[in-house]
Amino acid sequence: MTKTLQQFLIAKGYIKVKLHLTKTNHFEVKATINGRKGLFILDTGASSSCVGFEAIETFKLHVEDSEIKAAGAGAVNMDTKMSIKNKVKIGKWRSNKTALILFNLTHVNTALTNHKSKPVDGIIGADILKKGKAIIDYEKKHLYLKL
Protein backbone atom coordinates (compact mmCIF):
# COMPACT_ATOMS: atom_id res chain seq x y z
CA MET A 1 0.00 0.00 0.00
CA THR A 2 1.33 3.43 -0.96
CA LYS A 3 1.21 6.05 1.77
CA THR A 4 0.28 9.64 1.03
CA LEU A 5 2.77 12.35 1.89
CA GLN A 6 0.48 13.39 4.75
CA GLN A 7 0.30 9.86 6.21
CA PHE A 8 4.05 9.45 5.89
CA LEU A 9 4.88 12.76 7.58
CA ILE A 10 2.31 12.39 10.39
CA ALA A 11 3.79 8.94 11.12
CA LYS A 12 7.23 10.60 11.33
CA GLY A 13 6.02 13.06 13.99
CA TYR A 14 5.06 16.05 11.84
CA ILE A 15 1.97 18.21 12.28
CA LYS A 16 -0.02 19.67 9.41
CA VAL A 17 -0.90 23.36 9.13
CA LYS A 18 -3.24 24.77 6.51
CA LEU A 19 -1.84 27.45 4.18
CA HIS A 20 -3.87 30.05 2.31
CA LEU A 21 -2.76 31.16 -1.16
CA THR A 22 -3.27 34.90 -1.65
CA LYS A 23 -4.05 36.76 -4.86
CA THR A 24 -0.36 37.80 -4.89
CA ASN A 25 0.59 34.08 -5.01
CA HIS A 26 2.03 34.08 -1.46
CA PHE A 27 1.19 31.50 1.16
CA GLU A 28 -0.26 32.92 4.36
CA VAL A 29 -0.14 31.08 7.66
CA LYS A 30 -1.68 31.87 11.03
CA ALA A 31 0.78 31.91 13.91
CA THR A 32 0.81 32.95 17.55
CA ILE A 33 3.60 35.03 19.04
CA ASN A 34 3.73 35.37 22.82
CA GLY A 35 0.10 34.24 23.04
CA ARG A 36 -1.24 36.69 20.42
CA LYS A 37 -2.55 35.54 17.03
CA GLY A 38 -1.36 37.01 13.78
CA LEU A 39 -1.29 36.52 10.02
CA PHE A 40 2.06 35.93 8.32
CA ILE A 41 3.48 35.40 4.85
CA LEU A 42 5.48 32.19 4.52
CA ASP A 43 8.73 33.22 2.82
CA THR A 44 11.40 30.58 2.25
CA GLY A 45 13.67 33.28 0.82
CA ALA A 46 13.61 35.43 3.95
CA SER A 47 16.56 34.45 6.14
CA SER A 48 14.89 35.72 9.32
CA SER A 49 11.32 35.86 10.56
CA CYS A 50 10.08 39.42 10.90
CA VAL A 51 7.27 41.52 12.27
CA GLY A 52 6.37 45.14 11.66
CA PHE A 53 7.25 47.91 14.12
CA GLU A 54 3.52 48.39 14.74
CA ALA A 55 3.33 44.84 16.16
CA ILE A 56 5.54 45.57 19.20
CA GLU A 57 2.55 46.02 21.54
CA THR A 58 0.35 43.46 19.78
CA PHE A 59 2.84 40.63 20.35
CA LYS A 60 4.27 41.92 23.66
CA LEU A 61 7.79 42.15 22.25
CA HIS A 62 10.85 43.20 24.25
CA VAL A 63 12.79 45.20 21.70
CA GLU A 64 16.50 45.97 21.39
CA ASP A 65 18.28 48.17 18.90
CA SER A 66 19.95 46.35 16.03
CA GLU A 67 22.82 47.20 13.71
CA ILE A 68 21.33 44.96 11.02
CA LYS A 69 19.91 46.62 7.92
CA ALA A 70 17.02 44.81 6.27
CA ALA A 71 16.56 44.38 2.54
CA GLY A 72 13.91 42.67 0.48
CA ALA A 73 10.75 43.05 -1.57
CA GLY A 74 12.09 46.11 -3.38
CA ALA A 75 13.34 47.97 -0.30
CA VAL A 76 16.93 48.15 0.93
CA ASN A 77 18.89 49.56 3.87
CA MET A 78 15.90 49.61 6.23
CA ASP A 79 16.44 50.20 9.94
CA THR A 80 15.60 47.25 12.15
CA LYS A 81 15.17 46.34 15.78
CA MET A 82 15.40 42.90 17.34
CA SER A 83 13.33 40.94 19.81
CA ILE A 84 14.71 37.72 21.30
CA LYS A 85 13.23 34.87 23.35
CA ASN A 86 9.76 34.98 21.80
CA LYS A 87 7.28 32.12 22.01
CA VAL A 88 6.14 31.20 18.49
CA LYS A 89 3.37 28.69 17.84
CA ILE A 90 2.24 27.46 14.42
CA GLY A 91 -0.49 24.86 14.73
CA LYS A 92 0.71 22.52 17.50
CA TRP A 93 4.38 23.26 16.76
CA ARG A 94 6.12 25.65 19.13
CA SER A 95 9.46 27.29 19.77
CA ASN A 96 10.18 29.15 23.00
CA LYS A 97 13.35 31.04 22.09
CA THR A 98 12.75 32.63 18.72
CA ALA A 99 14.45 35.86 17.67
CA LEU A 100 12.41 38.20 15.48
CA ILE A 101 13.58 41.11 13.35
CA LEU A 102 11.36 44.19 13.44
CA PHE A 103 11.21 46.57 10.51
CA ASN A 104 8.79 48.77 8.61
CA LEU A 105 6.41 46.42 6.77
CA THR A 106 4.44 49.23 5.10
CA HIS A 107 5.83 48.50 1.61
CA VAL A 108 4.89 44.80 1.97
CA ASN A 109 1.35 45.54 3.17
CA THR A 110 0.82 48.26 0.56
CA ALA A 111 1.70 45.75 -2.17
CA LEU A 112 -0.66 43.17 -0.64
CA THR A 113 -3.62 45.54 -0.21
CA ASN A 114 -3.10 46.93 -3.74
CA HIS A 115 -3.73 43.38 -4.95
CA LYS A 116 -6.83 42.95 -2.73
CA SER A 117 -4.99 40.77 -0.20
CA LYS A 118 -5.09 41.26 3.56
CA PRO A 119 -2.22 43.05 5.28
CA VAL A 120 0.01 40.78 7.37
CA ASP A 121 1.64 41.09 10.78
CA GLY A 122 4.94 39.70 9.56
CA ILE A 123 6.91 37.08 7.71
CA ILE A 124 7.74 33.52 8.74
CA GLY A 125 11.22 33.01 7.30
CA ALA A 126 13.81 30.29 6.83
CA ASP A 127 14.98 30.46 10.46
CA ILE A 128 11.67 29.12 11.80
CA LEU A 129 11.16 26.81 8.81
CA LYS A 130 14.58 25.21 9.40
CA LYS A 131 13.97 24.93 13.14
CA GLY A 132 10.66 23.17 12.43
CA LYS A 133 12.20 20.94 9.70
CA ALA A 134 9.45 22.34 7.46
CA ILE A 135 8.06 20.58 4.43
CA ILE A 136 5.69 22.49 2.16
CA ASP A 137 3.10 20.64 0.10
CA TYR A 138 2.40 23.26 -2.57
CA GLU A 139 -0.31 21.23 -4.30
CA LYS A 140 -2.38 20.55 -1.19
CA LYS A 141 -1.47 23.91 0.45
CA HIS A 142 -0.12 22.46 3.69
CA LEU A 143 2.90 23.18 5.82
CA TYR A 144 4.33 20.28 7.84
CA LEU A 145 6.44 20.97 10.93
CA LYS A 146 8.25 18.38 13.05
CA LEU A 147 7.22 18.24 16.69
JSON list of C-alpha atoms in Angstrom, two decimals:
[
{"chain": "A", "resi": 1, "resn": "MET", "atom": "CA", "xyz": [0.00, 0.00, 0.00]},
{"chain": "A", "resi": 2, "resn": "THR", "atom": "CA", "xyz": [1.33, 3.43, -0.96]},
{"chain": "A", "resi": 3, "resn": "LYS", "atom": "CA", "xyz": [1.21, 6.05, 1.77]},
{"chain": "A", "resi": 4, "resn": "THR", "atom": "CA", "xyz": [0.28, 9.64, 1.03]},
{"chain": "A", "resi": 5, "resn": "LEU", "atom": "CA", "xyz": [2.77, 12.35, 1.89]},
{"chain": "A", "resi": 6, "resn": "GLN", "atom": "CA", "xyz": [0.48, 13.39, 4.75]},
{"chain": "A", "resi": 7, "resn": "GLN", "atom": "CA", "xyz": [0.30, 9.86, 6.21]},
{"chain": "A", "resi": 8, "resn": "PHE", "atom": "CA", "xyz": [4.05, 9.45, 5.89]},
{"chain": "A", "resi": 9, "resn": "LEU", "atom": "CA", "xyz": [4.88, 12.76, 7.58]},
{"chain": "A", "resi": 10, "resn": "ILE", "atom": "CA", "xyz": [2.31, 12.39, 10.39]},
{"chain": "A", "resi": 11, "resn": "ALA", "atom": "CA", "xyz": [3.79, 8.94, 11.12]},
{"chain": "A", "resi": 12, "resn": "LYS", "atom": "CA", "xyz": [7.23, 10.60, 11.33]},
{"chain": "A", "resi": 13, "resn": "GLY", "atom": "CA", "xyz": [6.02, 13.06, 13.99]},
{"chain": "A", "resi": 14, "resn": "TYR", "atom": "CA", "xyz": [5.06, 16.05, 11.84]},
{"chain": "A", "resi": 15, "resn": "ILE", "atom": "CA", "xyz": [1.97, 18.21, 12.28]},
{"chain": "A", "resi": 16, "resn": "LYS", "atom": "CA", "xyz": [-0.02, 19.67, 9.41]},
{"chain": "A", "resi": 17, "resn": "VAL", "atom": "CA", "xyz": [-0.90, 23.36, 9.13]},
{"chain": "A", "resi": 18, "resn": "LYS", "atom": "CA", "xyz": [-3.24, 24.77, 6.51]},
{"chain": "A", "resi": 19, "resn": "LEU", "atom": "CA", "xyz": [-1.84, 27.45, 4.18]},
{"chain": "A", "resi": 20, "resn": "HIS", "atom": "CA", "xyz": [-3.87, 30.05, 2.31]},
{"chain": "A", "resi": 21, "resn": "LEU", "atom": "CA", "xyz": [-2.76, 31.16, -1.16]},
{"chain": "A", "resi": 22, "resn": "THR", "atom": "CA", "xyz": [-3.27, 34.90, -1.65]},
{"chain": "A", "resi": 23, "resn": "LYS", "atom": "CA", "xyz": [-4.05, 36.76, -4.86]},
{"chain": "A", "resi": 24, "resn": "THR", "atom": "CA", "xyz": [-0.36, 37.80, -4.89]},
{"chain": "A", "resi": 25, "resn": "ASN", "atom": "CA", "xyz": [0.59, 34.08, -5.01]},
{"chain": "A", "resi": 26, "resn": "HIS", "atom": "CA", "xyz": [2.03, 34.08, -1.46]},
{"chain": "A", "resi": 27, "resn": "PHE", "atom": "CA", "xyz": [1.19, 31.50, 1.16]},
{"chain": "A", "resi": 28, "resn": "GLU", "atom": "CA", "xyz": [-0.26, 32.92, 4.36]},
{"chain": "A", "resi": 29, "resn": "VAL", "atom": "CA", "xyz": [-0.14, 31.08, 7.66]},
{"chain": "A", "resi": 30, "resn": "LYS", "atom": "CA", "xyz": [-1.68, 31.87, 11.03]},
{"chain": "A", "resi": 31, "resn": "ALA", "atom": "CA", "xyz": [0.78, 31.91, 13.91]},
{"chain": "A", "resi": 32, "resn": "THR", "atom": "CA", "xyz": [0.81, 32.95, 17.55]},
{"chain": "A", "resi": 33, "resn": "ILE", "atom": "CA", "xyz": [3.60, 35.03, 19.04]},
{"chain": "A", "resi": 34, "resn": "ASN", "atom": "CA", "xyz": [3.73, 35.37, 22.82]},
{"chain": "A", "resi": 35, "resn": "GLY", "atom": "CA", "xyz": [0.10, 34.24, 23.04]},
{"chain": "A", "resi": 36, "resn": "ARG", "atom": "CA", "xyz": [-1.24, 36.69, 20.42]},
{"chain": "A", "resi": 37, "resn": "LYS", "atom": "CA", "xyz": [-2.55, 35.54, 17.03]},
{"chain": "A", "resi": 38, "resn": "GLY", "atom": "CA", "xyz": [-1.36, 37.01, 13.78]},
{"chain": "A", "resi": 39, "resn": "LEU", "atom": "CA", "xyz": [-1.29, 36.52, 10.02]},
{"chain": "A", "resi": 40, "resn": "PHE", "atom": "CA", "xyz": [2.06, 35.93, 8.32]},
{"chain": "A", "resi": 41, "resn": "ILE", "atom": "CA", "xyz": [3.48, 35.40, 4.85]},
{"chain": "A", "resi": 42, "resn": "LEU", "atom": "CA", "xyz": [5.48, 32.19, 4.52]},
{"chain": "A", "resi": 43, "resn": "ASP", "atom": "CA", "xyz": [8.73, 33.22, 2.82]},
{"chain": "A", "resi": 44, "resn": "THR", "atom": "CA", "xyz": [11.40, 30.58, 2.25]},
{"chain": "A", "resi": 45, "resn": "GLY", "atom": "CA", "xyz": [13.67, 33.28, 0.82]},
{"chain": "A", "resi": 46, "resn": "ALA", "atom": "CA", "xyz": [13.61, 35.43, 3.95]},
{"chain": "A", "resi": 47, "resn": "SER", "atom": "CA", "xyz": [16.56, 34.45, 6.14]},
{"chain": "A", "resi": 48, "resn": "SER", "atom": "CA", "xyz": [14.89, 35.72, 9.32]},
{"chain": "A", "resi": 49, "resn": "SER", "atom": "CA", "xyz": [11.32, 35.86, 10.56]},
{"chain": "A", "resi": 50, "resn": "CYS", "atom": "CA", "xyz": [10.08, 39.42, 10.90]},
{"chain": "A", "resi": 51, "resn": "VAL", "atom": "CA", "xyz": [7.27, 41.52, 12.27]},
{"chain": "A", "resi": 52, "resn": "GLY", "atom": "CA", "xyz": [6.37, 45.14, 11.66]},
{"chain": "A", "resi": 53, "resn": "PHE", "atom": "CA", "xyz": [7.25, 47.91, 14.12]},
{"chain": "A", "resi": 54, "resn": "GLU", "atom": "CA", "xyz": [3.52, 48.39, 14.74]},
{"chain": "A", "resi": 55, "resn": "ALA", "atom": "CA", "xyz": [3.33, 44.84, 16.16]},
{"chain": "A", "resi": 56, "resn": "ILE", "atom": "CA", "xyz": [5.54, 45.57, 19.20]},
{"chain": "A", "resi": 57, "resn": "GLU", "atom": "CA", "xyz": [2.55, 46.02, 21.54]},
{"chain": "A", "resi": 58, "resn": "THR", "atom": "CA", "xyz": [0.35, 43.46, 19.78]},
{"chain": "A", "resi": 59, "resn": "PHE", "atom": "CA", "xyz": [2.84, 40.63, 20.35]},
{"chain": "A", "resi": 60, "resn": "LYS", "atom": "CA", "xyz": [4.27, 41.92, 23.66]},
{"chain": "A", "resi": 61, "resn": "LEU", "atom": "CA", "xyz": [7.79, 42.15, 22.25]},
{"chain": "A", "resi": 62, "resn": "HIS", "atom": "CA", "xyz": [10.85, 43.20, 24.25]},
{"chain": "A", "resi": 63, "resn": "VAL", "atom": "CA", "xyz": [12.79, 45.20, 21.70]},
{"chain": "A", "resi": 64, "resn": "GLU", "atom": "CA", "xyz": [16.50, 45.97, 21.39]},
{"chain": "A", "resi": 65, "resn": "ASP", "atom": "CA", "xyz": [18.28, 48.17, 18.90]},
{"chain": "A", "resi": 66, "resn": "SER", "atom": "CA", "xyz": [19.95, 46.35, 16.03]},
{"chain": "A", "resi": 67, "resn": "GLU", "atom": "CA", "xyz": [22.82, 47.20, 13.71]},
{"chain": "A", "resi": 68, "resn": "ILE", "atom": "CA", "xyz": [21.33, 44.96, 11.02]},
{"chain": "A", "resi": 69, "resn": "LYS", "atom": "CA", "xyz": [19.91, 46.62, 7.92]},
{"chain": "A", "resi": 70, "resn": "ALA", "atom": "CA", "xyz": [17.02, 44.81, 6.27]},
{"chain": "A", "resi": 71, "resn": "ALA", "atom": "CA", "xyz": [16.56, 44.38, 2.54]},
{"chain": "A", "resi": 72, "resn": "GLY", "atom": "CA", "xyz": [13.91, 42.67, 0.48]},
{"chain": "A", "resi": 73, "resn": "ALA", "atom": "CA", "xyz": [10.75, 43.05, -1.57]},
{"chain": "A", "resi": 74, "resn": "GLY", "atom": "CA", "xyz": [12.09, 46.11, -3.38]},
{"chain": "A", "resi": 75, "resn": "ALA", "atom": "CA", "xyz": [13.34, 47.97, -0.30]},
{"chain": "A", "resi": 76, "resn": "VAL", "atom": "CA", "xyz": [16.93, 48.15, 0.93]},
{"chain": "A", "resi": 77, "resn": "ASN", "atom": "CA", "xyz": [18.89, 49.56, 3.87]},
{"chain": "A", "resi": 78, "resn": "MET", "atom": "CA", "xyz": [15.90, 49.61, 6.23]},
{"chain": "A", "resi": 79, "resn": "ASP", "atom": "CA", "xyz": [16.44, 50.20, 9.94]},
{"chain": "A", "resi": 80, "resn": "THR", "atom": "CA", "xyz": [15.60, 47.25, 12.15]},
{"chain": "A", "resi": 81, "resn": "LYS", "atom": "CA", "xyz": [15.17, 46.34, 15.78]},
{"chain": "A", "resi": 82, "resn": "MET", "atom": "CA", "xyz": [15.40, 42.90, 17.34]},
{"chain": "A", "resi": 83, "resn": "SER", "atom": "CA", "xyz": [13.33, 40.94, 19.81]},
{"chain": "A", "resi": 84, "resn": "ILE", "atom": "CA", "xyz": [14.71, 37.72, 21.30]},
{"chain": "A", "resi": 85, "resn": "LYS", "atom": "CA", "xyz": [13.23, 34.87, 23.35]},
{"chain": "A", "resi": 86, "resn": "ASN", "atom": "CA", "xyz": [9.76, 34.98, 21.80]},
{"chain": "A", "resi": 87, "resn": "LYS", "atom": "CA", "xyz": [7.28, 32.12, 22.01]},
{"chain": "A", "resi": 88, "resn": "VAL", "atom": "CA", "xyz": [6.14, 31.20, 18.49]},
{"chain": "A", "resi": 89, "resn": "LYS", "atom": "CA", "xyz": [3.37, 28.69, 17.84]},
{"chain": "A", "resi": 90, "resn": "ILE", "atom": "CA", "xyz": [2.24, 27.46, 14.42]},
{"chain": "A", "resi": 91, "resn": "GLY", "atom": "CA", "xyz": [-0.49, 24.86, 14.73]},
{"chain": "A", "resi": 92, "resn": "LYS", "atom": "CA", "xyz": [0.71, 22.52, 17.50]},
{"chain": "A", "resi": 93, "resn": "TRP", "atom": "CA", "xyz": [4.38, 23.26, 16.76]},
{"chain": "A", "resi": 94, "resn": "ARG", "atom": "CA", "xyz": [6.12, 25.65, 19.13]},
{"chain": "A", "resi": 95, "resn": "SER", "atom": "CA", "xyz": [9.46, 27.29, 19.77]},
{"chain": "A", "resi": 96, "resn": "ASN", "atom": "CA", "xyz": [10.18, 29.15, 23.00]},
{"chain": "A", "resi": 97, "resn": "LYS", "atom": "CA", "xyz": [13.35, 31.04, 22.09]},
{"chain": "A", "resi": 98, "resn": "THR", "atom": "CA", "xyz": [12.75, 32.63, 18.72]},
{"chain": "A", "resi": 99, "resn": "ALA", "atom": "CA", "xyz": [14.45, 35.86, 17.67]},
{"chain": "A", "resi": 100, "resn": "LEU", "atom": "CA", "xyz": [12.41, 38.20, 15.48]},
{"chain": "A", "resi": 101, "resn": "ILE", "atom": "CA", "xyz": [13.58, 41.11, 13.35]},
{"chain": "A", "resi": 102, "resn": "LEU", "atom": "CA", "xyz": [11.36, 44.19, 13.44]},
{"chain": "A", "resi": 103, "resn": "PHE", "atom": "CA", "xyz": [11.21, 46.57, 10.51]},
{"chain": "A", "resi": 104, "resn": "ASN", "atom": "CA", "xyz": [8.79, 48.77, 8.61]},
{"chain": "A", "resi": 105, "resn": "LEU", "atom": "CA", "xyz": [6.41, 46.42, 6.77]},
{"chain": "A", "resi": 106, "resn": "THR", "atom": "CA", "xyz": [4.44, 49.23, 5.10]},
{"chain": "A", "resi": 107, "resn": "HIS", "atom": "CA", "xyz": [5.83, 48.50, 1.61]},
{"chain": "A", "resi": 108, "resn": "VAL", "atom": "CA", "xyz": [4.89, 44.80, 1.97]},
{"chain": "A", "resi": 109, "resn": "ASN", "atom": "CA", "xyz": [1.35, 45.54, 3.17]},
{"chain": "A", "resi": 110, "resn": "THR", "atom": "CA", "xyz": [0.82, 48.26, 0.56]},
{"chain": "A", "resi": 111, "resn": "ALA", "atom": "CA", "xyz": [1.70, 45.75, -2.17]},
{"chain": "A", "resi": 112, "resn": "LEU", "atom": "CA", "xyz": [-0.66, 43.17, -0.64]},
{"chain": "A", "resi": 113, "resn": "THR", "atom": "CA", "xyz": [-3.62, 45.54, -0.21]},
{"chain": "A", "resi": 114, "resn": "ASN", "atom": "CA", "xyz": [-3.10, 46.93, -3.74]},
{"chain": "A", "resi": 115, "resn": "HIS", "atom": "CA", "xyz": [-3.73, 43.38, -4.95]},
{"chain": "A", "resi": 116, "resn": "LYS", "atom": "CA", "xyz": [-6.83, 42.95, -2.73]},
{"chain": "A", "resi": 117, "resn": "SER", "atom": "CA", "xyz": [-4.99, 40.77, -0.20]},
{"chain": "A", "resi": 118, "resn": "LYS", "atom": "CA", "xyz": [-5.09, 41.26, 3.56]},
{"chain": "A", "resi": 119, "resn": "PRO", "atom": "CA", "xyz": [-2.22, 43.05, 5.28]},
{"chain": "A", "resi": 120, "resn": "VAL", "atom": "CA", "xyz": [0.01, 40.78, 7.37]},
{"chain": "A", "resi": 121, "resn": "ASP", "atom": "CA", "xyz": [1.64, 41.09, 10.78]},
{"chain": "A", "resi": 122, "resn": "GLY", "atom": "CA", "xyz": [4.94, 39.70, 9.56]},
{"chain": "A", "resi": 123, "resn": "ILE", "atom": "CA", "xyz": [6.91, 37.08, 7.71]},
{"chain": "A", "resi": 124, "resn": "ILE", "atom": "CA", "xyz": [7.74, 33.52, 8.74]},
{"chain": "A", "resi": 125, "resn": "GLY", "atom": "CA", "xyz": [11.22, 33.01, 7.30]},
{"chain": "A", "resi": 126, "resn": "ALA", "atom": "CA", "xyz": [13.81, 30.29, 6.83]},
{"chain": "A", "resi": 127, "resn": "ASP", "atom": "CA", "xyz": [14.98, 30.46, 10.46]},
{"chain": "A", "resi": 128, "resn": "ILE", "atom": "CA", "xyz": [11.67, 29.12, 11.80]},
{"chain": "A", "resi": 129, "resn": "LEU", "atom": "CA", "xyz": [11.16, 26.81, 8.81]},
{"chain": "A", "resi": 130, "resn": "LYS", "atom": "CA", "xyz": [14.58, 25.21, 9.40]},
{"chain": "A", "resi": 131, "resn": "LYS", "atom": "CA", "xyz": [13.97, 24.93, 13.14]},
{"chain": "A", "resi": 132, "resn": "GLY", "atom": "CA", "xyz": [10.66, 23.17, 12.43]},
{"chain": "A", "resi": 133, "resn": "LYS", "atom": "CA", "xyz": [12.20, 20.94, 9.70]},
{"chain": "A", "resi": 134, "resn": "ALA", "atom": "CA", "xyz": [9.45, 22.34, 7.46]},
{"chain": "A", "resi": 135, "resn": "ILE", "atom": "CA", "xyz": [8.06, 20.58, 4.43]},
{"chain": "A", "resi": 136, "resn": "ILE", "atom": "CA", "xyz": [5.69, 22.49, 2.16]},
{"chain": "A", "resi": 137, "resn": "ASP", "atom": "CA", "xyz": [3.10, 20.64, 0.10]},
{"chain": "A", "resi": 138, "resn": "TYR", "atom": "CA", "xyz": [2.40, 23.26, -2.57]},
{"chain": "A", "resi": 139, "resn": "GLU", "atom": "CA", "xyz": [-0.31, 21.23, -4.30]},
{"chain": "A", "resi": 140, "resn": "LYS", "atom": "CA", "xyz": [-2.38, 20.55, -1.19]},
{"chain": "A", "resi": 141, "resn": "LYS", "atom": "CA", "xyz": [-1.47, 23.91, 0.45]},
{"chain": "A", "resi": 142, "resn": "HIS", "atom": "CA", "xyz": [-0.12, 22.46, 3.69]},
{"chain": "A", "resi": 143, "resn": "LEU", "atom": "CA", "xyz": [2.90, 23.18, 5.82]},
{"chain": "A", "resi": 144, "resn": "TYR", "atom": "CA", "xyz": [4.33, 20.28, 7.84]},
{"chain": "A", "resi": 145, "resn": "LEU", "atom": "CA", "xyz": [6.44, 20.97, 10.93]},
{"chain": "A", "resi": 146, "resn": "LYS", "atom": "CA", "xyz": [8.25, 18.38, 13.05]},
{"chain": "A", "resi": 147, "resn": "LEU", "atom": "CA", "xyz": [7.22, 18.24, 16.69]}
]
